[in-house]
Amino acid sequence: MSGQSFQDNEEPLVHNLSRLITEGGDGNFLIVSVGEVYIQFAGSRGATSVDCEAVSNQFLPAELQLGEGRLSELQALGFEVPVEVSAEVPVQPKPSWRNLWGLLAVTTPPPPNYSRTFDAADEPAVREIARTTLSILSDVYGCPTQSPIKYELELQ
């Protein structure tokens, strides 16, 4: 899709997001990426919401890492920013899902990526997710708007 602006990618993104919640099964995911920057979605057939994660500084090279201002932009869009684990900031243990062996894990570490849940109850909501995603890629991560966008959709 080289040579197209991000807004030219709104329809393909809406299409892929719609498929995430209208096809497949319970373990569907979509990864939208521009180079090393990615935003991923998890959804299931018949769902009215999708979980979203935007790549965190933990997985970005130094030159692409987000400063406080950009992190604030993500938080303003409803994303939770993981707390850095350090001596100054103790992490409170939380109950976790059972692991593969059926044992209850004692704690859940902070999620490694920036995360939020989007309403996806209807076509306008899905279209808004697409617009927000494209805005995050360009405005928060600074991806050039002429960069090709890669879509990886996996339907279970």
PDB file of N, CA and C in Angstrom, residues 92-150:
ATOM      1  N   GLN A  92       1.409  -4.586  43.390  1.00  0.00           N
ATOM      2  CA  GLN A  92       0.533  -5.384  44.248  1.00  0.00           C
ATOM      3  C   GLN A  92       0.173  -6.691  43.535  1.00  0.00           C
ATOM      4  N   PRO A  93       0.261  -7.815  44.242  1.00  0.00           N
ATOM      5  CA  PRO A  93      -0.143  -9.089  43.632  1.00  0.00           C
ATOM      6  C   PRO A  93      -1.624  -9.068  43.278  1.00  0.00           C
ATOM      7  N   LYS A  94      -1.978  -9.702  42.159  1.00  0.00           N
ATOM      8  CA  LYS A  94      -3.356  -9.819  41.713  1.00  0.00           C
ATOM      9  C   LYS A  94      -3.632 -11.274  41.374  1.00  0.00           C
ATOM     10  N   PRO A  95      -4.871 -11.729  41.588  1.00  0.00           N
ATOM     11  CA  PRO A  95      -5.186 -13.096  41.159  1.00  0.00           C
ATOM     12  C   PRO A  95      -4.990 -13.217  39.650  1.00  0.00           C
ATOM     13  N   SER A  96      -4.687 -14.402  39.203  1.00  0.00           N
ATOM     14  CA  SER A  96      -4.418 -14.609  37.790  1.00  0.00           C
ATOM     15  C   SER A  96      -5.236 -15.788  37.269  1.00  0.00           C
ATOM     16  N   TRP A  97      -5.231 -15.941  35.965  1.00  0.00           N
ATOM     17  CA  TRP A  97      -5.848 -17.104  35.349  1.00  0.00           C
ATOM     18  C   TRP A  97      -5.081 -18.350  35.747  1.00  0.00           C
ATOM     19  N   ARG A  98      -5.755 -19.466  35.665  1.00  0.00           N
ATOM     20  CA  ARG A  98      -5.071 -20.733  35.931  1.00  0.00           C
ATOM     21  C   ARG A  98      -4.113 -21.022  34.784  1.00  0.00           C
ATOM     22  N   ASN A  99      -2.960 -21.576  35.121  1.00  0.00           N
ATOM     23  CA  ASN A  99      -2.008 -21.900  34.069  1.00  0.00           C
ATOM     24  C   ASN A  99      -2.404 -23.204  33.396  1.00  0.00           C
ATOM     25  N   LEU A 100      -1.609 -23.661  32.458  1.00  0.00           N
ATOM     26  CA  LEU A 100      -1.942 -24.851  31.677  1.00  0.00           C
ATOM     27  C   LEU A 100      -2.105 -26.108  32.523  1.00  0.00           C
ATOM     28  N   TRP A 101      -1.492 -26.142  33.696  1.00  0.00           N
ATOM     29  CA  TRP A 101      -1.562 -27.327  34.544  1.00  0.00           C
ATOM     30  C   TRP A 101      -2.715 -27.232  35.544  1.00  0.00           C
ATOM     31  N   GLY A 102      -3.543 -26.187  35.442  1.00  0.00           N
ATOM     32  CA  GLY A 102      -4.684 -26.047  36.321  1.00  0.00           C
ATOM     33  C   GLY A 102      -4.363 -25.435  37.671  1.00  0.00           C
ATOM     34  N   LEU A 103      -3.157 -24.944  37.850  1.00  0.00           N
ATOM     35  CA  LEU A 103      -2.769 -24.339  39.119  1.00  0.00           C
ATOM     36  C   LEU A 103      -3.010 -22.834  39.062  1.00  0.00           C
ATOM     37  N   LEU A 104      -3.495 -22.275  40.144  1.00  0.00           N
ATOM     38  CA  LEU A 104      -3.742 -20.845  40.194  1.00  0.00           C
ATOM     39  C   LEU A 104      -2.421 -20.122  40.401  1.00  0.00           C
ATOM     40  N   ALA A 105      -2.092 -19.234  39.499  1.00  0.00           N
ATOM     41  CA  ALA A 105      -0.878 -18.445  39.652  1.00  0.00           C
ATOM     42  C   ALA A 105      -1.095 -17.425  40.765  1.00  0.00           C
ATOM     43  N   VAL A 106      -0.055 -17.097  41.500  1.00  0.00           N
ATOM     44  CA  VAL A 106      -0.172 -16.215  42.656  1.00  0.00           C
ATOM     45  C   VAL A 106      -0.325 -14.761  42.250  1.00  0.00           C
ATOM     46  N   THR A 107       0.422 -14.319  41.254  1.00  0.00           N
ATOM     47  CA  THR A 107       0.358 -12.918  40.856  1.00  0.00           C
ATOM     48  C   THR A 107       0.307 -12.789  39.348  1.00  0.00           C
ATOM     49  N   THR A 108      -0.134 -11.634  38.914  1.00  0.00           N
ATOM     50  CA  THR A 108      -0.144 -11.302  37.501  1.00  0.00           C
ATOM     51  C   THR A 108       0.784 -10.105  37.319  1.00  0.00           C
ATOM     52  N   PRO A 109       1.821 -10.230  36.502  1.00  0.00           N
ATOM     53  CA  PRO A 109       2.695  -9.076  36.289  1.00  0.00           C
ATOM     54  C   PRO A 109       1.948  -8.005  35.504  1.00  0.00           C
ATOM     55  N   PRO A 110       2.411  -6.758  35.562  1.00  0.00           N
ATOM     56  CA  PRO A 110       1.761  -5.714  34.773  1.00  0.00           C
ATOM     57  C   PRO A 110       1.795  -6.096  33.298  1.00  0.00           C
ATOM     58  N   PRO A 111       0.730  -5.765  32.535  1.00  0.00           N
ATOM     59  CA  PRO A 111       0.756  -6.096  31.109  1.00  0.00           C
ATOM     60  C   PRO A 111       1.913  -5.368  30.427  1.00  0.00           C
ATOM     61  N   PRO A 112       2.584  -6.040  29.491  1.00  0.00           N
ATOM     62  CA  PRO A 112       3.765  -5.429  28.880  1.00  0.00           C
ATOM     63  C   PRO A 112       3.448  -4.318  27.875  1.00  0.00           C
ATOM     64  N   ASN A 113       2.257  -4.310  27.308  1.00  0.00           N
ATOM     65  CA  ASN A 113       1.897  -3.293  26.319  1.00  0.00           C
ATOM     66  C   ASN A 113       0.839  -2.354  26.883  1.00  0.00           C
ATOM     67  N   TYR A 114       0.626  -1.254  26.179  1.00  0.00           N
ATOM     68  CA  TYR A 114      -0.427  -0.312  26.536  1.00  0.00           C
ATOM     69  C   TYR A 114      -1.744  -0.944  26.085  1.00  0.00           C
ATOM     70  N   SER A 115      -2.765  -0.946  26.937  1.00  0.00           N
ATOM     71  CA  SER A 115      -3.961  -1.703  26.611  1.00  0.00           C
ATOM     72  C   SER A 115      -5.244  -0.955  26.933  1.00  0.00           C
ATOM     73  N   ARG A 116      -6.300  -1.349  26.228  1.00  0.00           N
ATOM     74  CA  ARG A 116      -7.652  -0.854  26.482  1.00  0.00           C
ATOM     75  C   ARG A 116      -8.638  -1.760  25.759  1.00  0.00           C
ATOM     76  N   THR A 117      -9.906  -1.605  26.099  1.00  0.00           N
ATOM     77  CA  THR A 117     -10.979  -2.313  25.419  1.00  0.00           C
ATOM     78  C   THR A 117     -11.811  -1.286  24.670  1.00  0.00           C
ATOM     79  N   PHE A 118     -12.135  -1.590  23.416  1.00  0.00           N
ATOM     80  CA  PHE A 118     -12.959  -0.715  22.583  1.00  0.00           C
ATOM     81  C   PHE A 118     -14.353  -1.304  22.432  1.00  0.00           C
ATOM     82  N   ASP A 119     -15.374  -0.463  22.427  1.00  0.00           N
ATOM     83  CA  ASP A 119     -16.723  -0.857  22.052  1.00  0.00           C
ATOM     84  C   ASP A 119     -16.718  -1.129  20.551  1.00  0.00           C
ATOM     85  N   ALA A 120     -17.297  -2.254  20.154  1.00  0.00           N
ATOM     86  CA  ALA A 120     -17.371  -2.604  18.734  1.00  0.00           C
ATOM     87  C   ALA A 120     -18.773  -3.122  18.406  1.00  0.00           C
ATOM     88  N   ALA A 121     -19.775  -2.499  19.023  1.00  0.00           N
ATOM     89  CA  ALA A 121     -21.148  -2.993  18.926  1.00  0.00           C
ATOM     90  C   ALA A 121     -21.784  -2.794  17.557  1.00  0.00           C
ATOM     91  N   ASP A 122     -21.269  -1.824  16.777  1.00  0.00           N
ATOM     92  CA  ASP A 122     -21.874  -1.563  15.471  1.00  0.00           C
ATOM     93  C   ASP A 122     -20.832  -0.980  14.522  1.00  0.00           C
ATOM     94  N   GLU A 123     -21.232  -0.773  13.275  1.00  0.00           N
ATOM     95  CA  GLU A 123     -20.299  -0.304  12.247  1.00  0.00           C
ATOM     96  C   GLU A 123     -19.685   1.062  12.585  1.00  0.00           C
ATOM     97  N   PRO A 124     -20.448   2.035  13.101  1.00  0.00           N
ATOM     98  CA  PRO A 124     -19.813   3.307  13.467  1.00  0.00           C
ATOM     99  C   PRO A 124     -18.741   3.146  14.555  1.00  0.00           C
ATOM    100  N   ALA A 125     -18.975   2.244  15.506  1.00  0.00           N
ATOM    101  CA  ALA A 125     -17.979   2.008  16.556  1.00  0.00           C
ATOM    102  C   ALA A 125     -16.711   1.387  15.971  1.00  0.00           C
ATOM    103  N   VAL A 126     -16.878   0.433  15.053  1.00  0.00           N
ATOM    104  CA  VAL A 126     -15.726  -0.204  14.412  1.00  0.00           C
ATOM    105  C   VAL A 126     -14.970   0.814  13.569  1.00  0.00           C
ATOM    106  N   ARG A 127     -15.682   1.673  12.886  1.00  0.00           N
ATOM    107  CA  ARG A 127     -15.046   2.723  12.080  1.00  0.00           C
ATOM    108  C   ARG A 127     -14.247   3.680  12.985  1.00  0.00           C
ATOM    109  N   GLU A 128     -14.761   3.980  14.151  1.00  0.00           N
ATOM    110  CA  GLU A 128     -14.051   4.854  15.092  1.00  0.00           C
ATOM    111  C   GLU A 128     -12.783   4.173  15.610  1.00  0.00           C
ATOM    112  N   ILE A 129     -12.835   2.871  15.828  1.00  0.00           N
ATOM    113  CA  ILE A 129     -11.625   2.135  16.221  1.00  0.00           C
ATOM    114  C   ILE A 129     -10.566   2.275  15.124  1.00  0.00           C
ATOM    115  N   ALA A 130     -10.980   2.120  13.873  1.00  0.00           N
ATOM    116  CA  ALA A 130     -10.044   2.233  12.750  1.00  0.00           C
ATOM    117  C   ALA A 130      -9.419   3.627  12.705  1.00  0.00           C
ATOM    118  N   ARG A 131     -10.234   4.650  12.836  1.00  0.00           N
ATOM    119  CA  ARG A 131      -9.715   6.034  12.808  1.00  0.00           C
ATOM    120  C   ARG A 131      -8.750   6.277  13.960  1.00  0.00           C
ATOM    121  N   THR A 132      -9.113   5.791  15.140  1.00  0.00           N
ATOM    122  CA  THR A 132      -8.248   5.968  16.309  1.00  0.00           C
ATOM    123  C   THR A 132      -6.930   5.239  16.104  1.00  0.00           C
ATOM    124  N   THR A 133      -6.982   4.039  15.551  1.00  0.00           N
ATOM    125  CA  THR A 133      -5.766   3.258  15.296  1.00  0.00           C
ATOM    126  C   THR A 133      -4.838   3.996  14.342  1.00  0.00           C
ATOM    127  N   LEU A 134      -5.376   4.513  13.264  1.00  0.00           N
ATOM    128  CA  LEU A 134      -4.554   5.246  12.296  1.00  0.00           C
ATOM    129  C   LEU A 134      -3.981   6.511  12.913  1.00  0.00           C
ATOM    130  N   SER A 135      -4.751   7.172  13.746  1.00  0.00           N
ATOM    131  CA  SER A 135      -4.279   8.366  14.440  1.00  0.00           C
ATOM    132  C   SER A 135      -3.146   8.020  15.409  1.00  0.00           C
ATOM    133  N   ILE A 136      -3.285   6.917  16.120  1.00  0.00           N
ATOM    134  CA  ILE A 136      -2.233   6.500  17.051  1.00  0.00           C
ATOM    135  C   ILE A 136      -0.937   6.211  16.292  1.00  0.00           C
ATOM    136  N   LEU A 137      -1.045   5.521  15.179  1.00  0.00           N
ATOM    137  CA  LEU A 137       0.157   5.214  14.396  1.00  0.00           C
ATOM    138  C   LEU A 137       0.876   6.484  13.962  1.00  0.00           C
ATOM    139  N   SER A 138       0.127   7.468  13.486  1.00  0.00           N
ATOM    140  CA  SER A 138       0.771   8.683  12.979  1.00  0.00           C
ATOM    141  C   SER A 138       1.079   9.694  14.082  1.00  0.00           C
ATOM    142  N   ASP A 139       0.111   9.977  14.945  1.00  0.00           N
ATOM    143  CA  ASP A 139       0.274  11.060  15.919  1.00  0.00           C
ATOM    144  C   ASP A 139       1.040  10.655  17.175  1.00  0.00           C
ATOM    145  N   VAL A 140       0.842   9.424  17.643  1.00  0.00           N
ATOM    146  CA  VAL A 140       1.512   8.987  18.868  1.00  0.00           C
ATOM    147  C   VAL A 140       2.870   8.374  18.554  1.00  0.00           C
ATOM    148  N   TYR A 141       2.905   7.447  17.604  1.00  0.00           N
ATOM    149  CA  TYR A 141       4.158   6.759  17.288  1.00  0.00           C
ATOM    150  C   TYR A 141       4.989   7.481  16.226  1.00  0.00           C
ATOM    151  N   GLY A 142       4.398   8.461  15.553  1.00  0.00           N
ATOM    152  CA  GLY A 142       5.145   9.223  14.565  1.00  0.00           C
ATOM    153  C   GLY A 142       5.443   8.483  13.274  1.00  0.00           C
ATOM    154  N   CYS A 143       4.654   7.473  12.951  1.00  0.00           N
ATOM    155  CA  CYS A 143       4.855   6.751  11.692  1.00  0.00           C
ATOM    156  C   CYS A 143       4.501   7.674  10.521  1.00  0.00           C
ATOM    157  N   PRO A 144       5.361   7.770   9.527  1.00  0.00           N
ATOM    158  CA  PRO A 144       5.033   8.589   8.359  1.00  0.00           C
ATOM    159  C   PRO A 144       3.743   8.082   7.707  1.00  0.00           C
ATOM    160  N   THR A 145       2.852   8.996   7.382  1.00  0.00           N
ATOM    161  CA  THR A 145       1.534   8.598   6.865  1.00  0.00           C
ATOM    162  C   THR A 145       1.589   7.965   5.473  1.00  0.00           C
ATOM    163  N   GLN A 146       2.736   8.000   4.822  1.00  0.00           N
ATOM    164  CA  GLN A 146       2.880   7.325   3.530  1.00  0.00           C
ATOM    165  C   GLN A 146       3.462   5.922   3.688  1.00  0.00           C
ATOM    166  N   SER A 147       3.720   5.504   4.929  1.00  0.00           N
ATOM    167  CA  SER A 147       4.278   4.175   5.176  1.00  0.00           C
ATOM    168  C   SER A 147       3.254   3.097   4.863  1.00  0.00           C
ATOM    169  N   PRO A 148       3.709   1.967   4.340  1.00  0.00           N
ATOM    170  CA  PRO A 148       2.771   0.860   4.120  1.00  0.00           C
ATOM    171  C   PRO A 148       2.314   0.267   5.450  1.00  0.00           C
ATOM    172  N   ILE A 149       1.048  -0.080   5.516  1.00  0.00           N
ATOM    173  CA  ILE A 149       0.476  -0.707   6.699  1.00  0.00           C
ATOM    174  C   ILE A 149       0.283  -2.188   6.399  1.00  0.00           C
ATOM    175  N   LYS A 150       0.709  -3.026   7.325  1.00  0.00           N
ATOM    176  CA  LYS A 150       0.575  -4.473   7.176  1.00  0.00           C
ATOM    177  C   LYS A 150      -0.533  -4.945   8.113  1.00  0.00           C
TER     178      LYS A 150
END
